[in-house]
PDB file of C-alpha atoms in Angstrom:
ATOM      1  CA  UNK H 225       8.699  24.012  -7.695  1.00 46.00           C
ATOM      2  CA  UNK H 226      10.481  20.686  -7.683  1.00 56.00           C
ATOM      3  CA  UNK H 227      14.210  20.400  -7.223  1.00 67.00           C
ATOM      4  CA  UNK H 228      16.518  17.554  -8.286  1.00 72.00           C
ATOM      5  CA  UNK H 229      16.470  16.365  -4.639  1.00 81.00           C
ATOM      6  CA  UNK H 230      12.643  16.051  -4.618  1.00 84.00           C
ATOM      7  CA  UNK H 231      11.716  12.335  -4.406  1.00 91.00           C
ATOM      8  CA  UNK H 232       8.484  12.812  -6.377  1.00 92.00           C
ATOM      9  CA  UNK H 233       8.259  10.878  -9.652  1.00 94.00           C
ATOM     10  CA  UNK H 234       6.133  12.568 -12.325  1.00 93.00           C
ATOM     11  CA  UNK H 235       4.427  10.487 -15.031  1.00 96.00           C
ATOM     12  CA  UNK H 236       2.081  11.860 -17.695  1.00 95.00           C
ATOM     13  CA  UNK H 237      -0.833   9.818 -19.024  1.00 96.00           C
ATOM     14  CA  UNK H 238      -2.946  11.036 -21.918  1.00 96.00           C
ATOM     15  CA  UNK H 239      -6.618  10.396 -21.206  1.00 96.00           C
ATOM     16  CA  UNK H 240      -9.883  10.799 -23.105  1.00 95.00           C
ATOM     17  CA  UNK H 241     -11.839  12.122 -20.099  1.00 97.00           C
ATOM     18  CA  UNK H 242      -9.948  13.848 -17.277  1.00 97.00           C
ATOM     19  CA  UNK H 243     -12.768  13.588 -14.724  1.00 98.00           C
ATOM     20  CA  UNK H 244     -13.293   9.879 -15.433  1.00 98.00           C
ATOM     21  CA  UNK H 245      -9.540   9.337 -14.939  1.00 98.00           C
ATOM     22  CA  UNK H 246      -9.534  11.281 -11.644  1.00 98.00           C
ATOM     23  CA  UNK H 247     -12.530   9.281 -10.419  1.00 98.00           C
ATOM     24  CA  UNK H 248     -10.858   6.014 -11.446  1.00 98.00           C
ATOM     25  CA  UNK H 249      -7.509   6.651  -9.765  1.00 98.00           C
ATOM     26  CA  UNK H 250      -8.984   8.146  -6.582  1.00 98.00           C
ATOM     27  CA  UNK H 251     -11.884   5.718  -6.315  1.00 98.00           C
ATOM     28  CA  UNK H 252     -10.041   2.495  -7.162  1.00 98.00           C
ATOM     29  CA  UNK H 253      -6.318   2.864  -6.593  1.00 98.00           C
ATOM     30  CA  UNK H 254      -5.889   5.100  -3.543  1.00 97.00           C
ATOM     31  CA  UNK H 255      -4.719   8.302  -5.247  1.00 98.00           C
ATOM     32  CA  UNK H 256      -5.614  11.781  -3.990  1.00 98.00           C
ATOM     33  CA  UNK H 257      -6.316  14.837  -6.158  1.00 98.00           C
ATOM     34  CA  UNK H 258      -3.585  17.458  -6.461  1.00 97.00           C
ATOM     35  CA  UNK H 259      -4.985  19.964  -8.945  1.00 95.00           C
ATOM     36  CA  UNK H 260      -7.981  19.649 -11.229  1.00 95.00           C
ATOM     37  CA  UNK H 261      -8.800  21.685 -14.324  1.00 95.00           C
ATOM     38  CA  UNK H 262     -11.156  19.398 -16.263  1.00 95.00           C
ATOM     39  CA  UNK H 263     -11.590  18.842 -19.099  1.00 95.00           C
ATOM     40  CA  UNK H 264      -7.949  19.725 -19.884  1.00 95.00           C
ATOM     41  CA  UNK H 265      -5.846  18.530 -16.949  1.00 95.00           C
ATOM     42  CA  UNK H 266      -5.606  17.155 -13.421  1.00 97.00           C
ATOM     43  CA  UNK H 267      -2.952  15.501 -11.340  1.00 97.00           C
ATOM     44  CA  UNK H 268      -3.361  12.787  -8.744  1.00 98.00           C
ATOM     45  CA  UNK H 269      -0.870  11.513  -6.192  1.00 98.00           C
ATOM     46  CA  UNK H 270      -0.045   8.270  -4.447  1.00 97.00           C
ATOM     47  CA  UNK H 271       3.051   8.261  -2.276  1.00 96.00           C
ATOM     48  CA  UNK H 272       5.946   9.679  -4.296  1.00 96.00           C
ATOM     49  CA  UNK H 273       4.072   9.330  -7.609  1.00 97.00           C
ATOM     50  CA  UNK H 274       2.426  12.334  -9.233  1.00 96.00           C
ATOM     51  CA  UNK H 275       0.336  11.183 -12.193  1.00 97.00           C
ATOM     52  CA  UNK H 276      -0.455  13.976 -14.646  1.00 95.00           C
ATOM     53  CA  UNK H 277      -3.743  13.305 -16.453  1.00 96.00           C
ATOM     54  CA  UNK H 278      -3.832  15.269 -19.702  1.00 95.00           C
ATOM     55  CA  UNK H 279      -7.002  15.439 -21.769  1.00 94.00           C
ATOM     56  CA  UNK H 280      -7.326  16.135 -25.509  1.00 92.00           C
ATOM     57  CA  UNK H 281      -7.567  19.902 -24.881  1.00 91.00           C
ATOM     58  CA  UNK H 282      -4.358  20.036 -22.804  1.00 93.00           C
ATOM     59  CA  UNK H 283      -1.058  21.274 -24.187  1.00 90.00           C
ATOM     60  CA  UNK H 284       0.242  17.672 -24.037  1.00 92.00           C
ATOM     61  CA  UNK H 285      -2.594  16.589 -26.351  1.00 91.00           C
ATOM     62  CA  UNK H 286      -1.711  19.002 -29.156  1.00 91.00           C
ATOM     63  CA  UNK H 287      -0.619  17.529 -32.496  1.00 91.00           C
ATOM     64  CA  UNK H 288       3.107  17.120 -33.150  1.00 91.00           C
ATOM     65  CA  UNK H 289       4.742  19.087 -35.982  1.00 92.00           C
ATOM     66  CA  UNK H 290       4.613  15.987 -38.199  1.00 93.00           C
ATOM     67  CA  UNK H 291       0.844  15.647 -37.656  1.00 93.00           C
ATOM     68  CA  UNK H 292       0.840  12.775 -35.143  1.00 92.00           C
ATOM     69  CA  UNK H 293      -1.737  13.209 -32.392  1.00 90.00           C
ATOM     70  CA  UNK H 294      -0.836  12.040 -28.877  1.00 91.00           C
ATOM     71  CA  UNK H 295      -3.215   9.311 -27.684  1.00 91.00           C
ATOM     72  CA  UNK H 296      -3.674   7.105 -24.621  1.00 92.00           C
ATOM     73  CA  UNK H 297      -2.806   3.436 -24.466  1.00 89.00           C
ATOM     74  CA  UNK H 298       0.334   1.489 -25.231  1.00 89.00           C
ATOM     75  CA  UNK H 299       2.211  -0.839 -22.897  1.00 90.00           C
ATOM     76  CA  UNK H 300       4.480   1.419 -20.825  1.00 91.00           C
ATOM     77  CA  UNK H 301       2.843   1.667 -17.439  1.00 95.00           C
ATOM     78  CA  UNK H 302       2.983   2.733 -13.850  1.00 95.00           C
ATOM     79  CA  UNK H 303       3.766  -0.077 -11.418  1.00 93.00           C
ATOM     80  CA  UNK H 304       1.904  -0.158  -8.078  1.00 96.00           C
ATOM     81  CA  UNK H 305       3.023  -2.458  -5.269  1.00 95.00           C
ATOM     82  CA  UNK H 306       0.213  -4.308  -3.467  1.00 96.00           C
ATOM     83  CA  UNK H 307       0.221  -6.674  -0.494  1.00 96.00           C
ATOM     84  CA  UNK H 308      -2.425  -9.135  -1.757  1.00 97.00           C
ATOM     85  CA  UNK H 309      -2.690  -9.153  -5.538  1.00 97.00           C
ATOM     86  CA  UNK H 310      -5.533 -11.690  -5.672  1.00 98.00           C
ATOM     87  CA  UNK H 311      -7.670  -9.666  -3.274  1.00 98.00           C
ATOM     88  CA  UNK H 312      -6.920  -6.420  -5.156  1.00 97.00           C
ATOM     89  CA  UNK H 313      -7.777  -8.009  -8.510  1.00 98.00           C
ATOM     90  CA  UNK H 314     -11.038  -9.393  -7.088  1.00 98.00           C
ATOM     91  CA  UNK H 315     -11.949  -5.997  -5.588  1.00 98.00           C
ATOM     92  CA  UNK H 316     -11.232  -4.152  -8.834  1.00 98.00           C
ATOM     93  CA  UNK H 317     -13.083  -6.700 -10.996  1.00 98.00           C
ATOM     94  CA  UNK H 318     -16.116  -6.283  -8.706  1.00 98.00           C
ATOM     95  CA  UNK H 319     -15.855  -2.524  -9.337  1.00 97.00           C
ATOM     96  CA  UNK H 320     -15.981  -3.147 -13.115  1.00 97.00           C
ATOM     97  CA  UNK H 321     -12.297  -2.538 -13.866  1.00 97.00           C
ATOM     98  CA  UNK H 322     -11.034  -4.149 -17.083  1.00 95.00           C
ATOM     99  CA  UNK H 323      -7.897  -6.313 -16.995  1.00 96.00           C
ATOM    100  CA  UNK H 324      -5.580  -7.170 -19.901  1.00 96.00           C
ATOM    101  CA  UNK H 325      -4.514 -10.501 -18.415  1.00 96.00           C
ATOM    102  CA  UNK H 326      -4.764 -12.809 -15.424  1.00 96.00           C
ATOM    103  CA  UNK H 327      -2.239 -12.823 -12.590  1.00 97.00           C
ATOM    104  CA  UNK H 328       1.112 -14.131 -13.782  1.00 95.00           C
ATOM    105  CA  UNK H 329       3.983 -15.303 -11.595  1.00 95.00           C
ATOM    106  CA  UNK H 330       7.662 -14.710 -12.248  1.00 91.00           C
ATOM    107  CA  UNK H 331      10.856 -14.913 -10.232  1.00 91.00           C
ATOM    108  CA  UNK H 332      10.278 -11.508  -8.623  1.00 92.00           C
ATOM    109  CA  UNK H 333       6.621 -11.925  -7.750  1.00 94.00           C
ATOM    110  CA  UNK H 334       3.168 -11.717  -9.300  1.00 96.00           C
ATOM    111  CA  UNK H 335       1.684  -9.106 -11.626  1.00 96.00           C
ATOM    112  CA  UNK H 336      -1.492  -8.241 -13.450  1.00 96.00           C
ATOM    113  CA  UNK H 337      -2.210  -5.381 -15.875  1.00 96.00           C
ATOM    114  CA  UNK H 338      -5.442  -3.382 -15.843  1.00 96.00           C
ATOM    115  CA  UNK H 339      -6.676  -0.485 -17.975  1.00 96.00           C
ATOM    116  CA  UNK H 340      -7.747   2.945 -16.777  1.00 97.00           C
ATOM    117  CA  UNK H 341     -10.847   4.436 -18.485  1.00 96.00           C
ATOM    118  CA  UNK H 342      -8.741   5.732 -21.409  1.00 96.00           C
ATOM    119  CA  UNK H 343      -6.958   2.414 -21.994  1.00 95.00           C
ATOM    120  CA  UNK H 344      -3.714   3.335 -20.221  1.00 96.00           C
ATOM    121  CA  UNK H 345      -2.186   0.312 -18.490  1.00 95.00           C
ATOM    122  CA  UNK H 346      -1.531   0.060 -14.757  1.00 97.00           C
ATOM    123  CA  UNK H 347       0.432  -2.860 -13.333  1.00 96.00           C
ATOM    124  CA  UNK H 348      -0.312  -4.230  -9.881  1.00 96.00           C
ATOM    125  CA  UNK H 349       2.683  -6.108  -8.473  1.00 96.00           C
ATOM    126  CA  UNK H 350       3.079  -8.289  -5.397  1.00 96.00           C
ATOM    127  CA  UNK H 351       6.745  -9.007  -4.626  1.00 94.00           C
ATOM    128  CA  UNK H 352       7.740 -12.628  -3.984  1.00 92.00           C
TER     129      UNK H 352
END
C-alpha cells in the first residue's frame, strides 16, 4: 500500500483496449508492466510514474450517476522528459505513432504531443 511519503505518482487513463495500451507504453515509451487484468485493467510504470490503464469494463469506466460515460482523450496529459526530442519523434513516427502537432519551442524547451492507441495524449519534452 502506498503512503503519503511514497514518491510514486499515479495517473489513470481510460483506454478502449487495455492490451493495446500496454503494448504501446511498453513497446514505445519504456514502461514496464506492473499488473495486467485485460480487458478491464493494467498498470504500467516508468520511474516514479504508475499509469493505470482502465478499459470500458473496469470500475473507472462505469457510467456516472448523471449518465455520462467516462471516455479517453482530452488534452490533460502525462509529460515525459526526453534527451533528444527530434530523435524520439522520428523513432516513434517510424513505429506508426500518431502525433497531434510538430515539435514546438518555448522558453523552457521543446515539446510535441502524441496519442496513445485510445487517443490519450502524451507529451514528450526536452528541457532547454
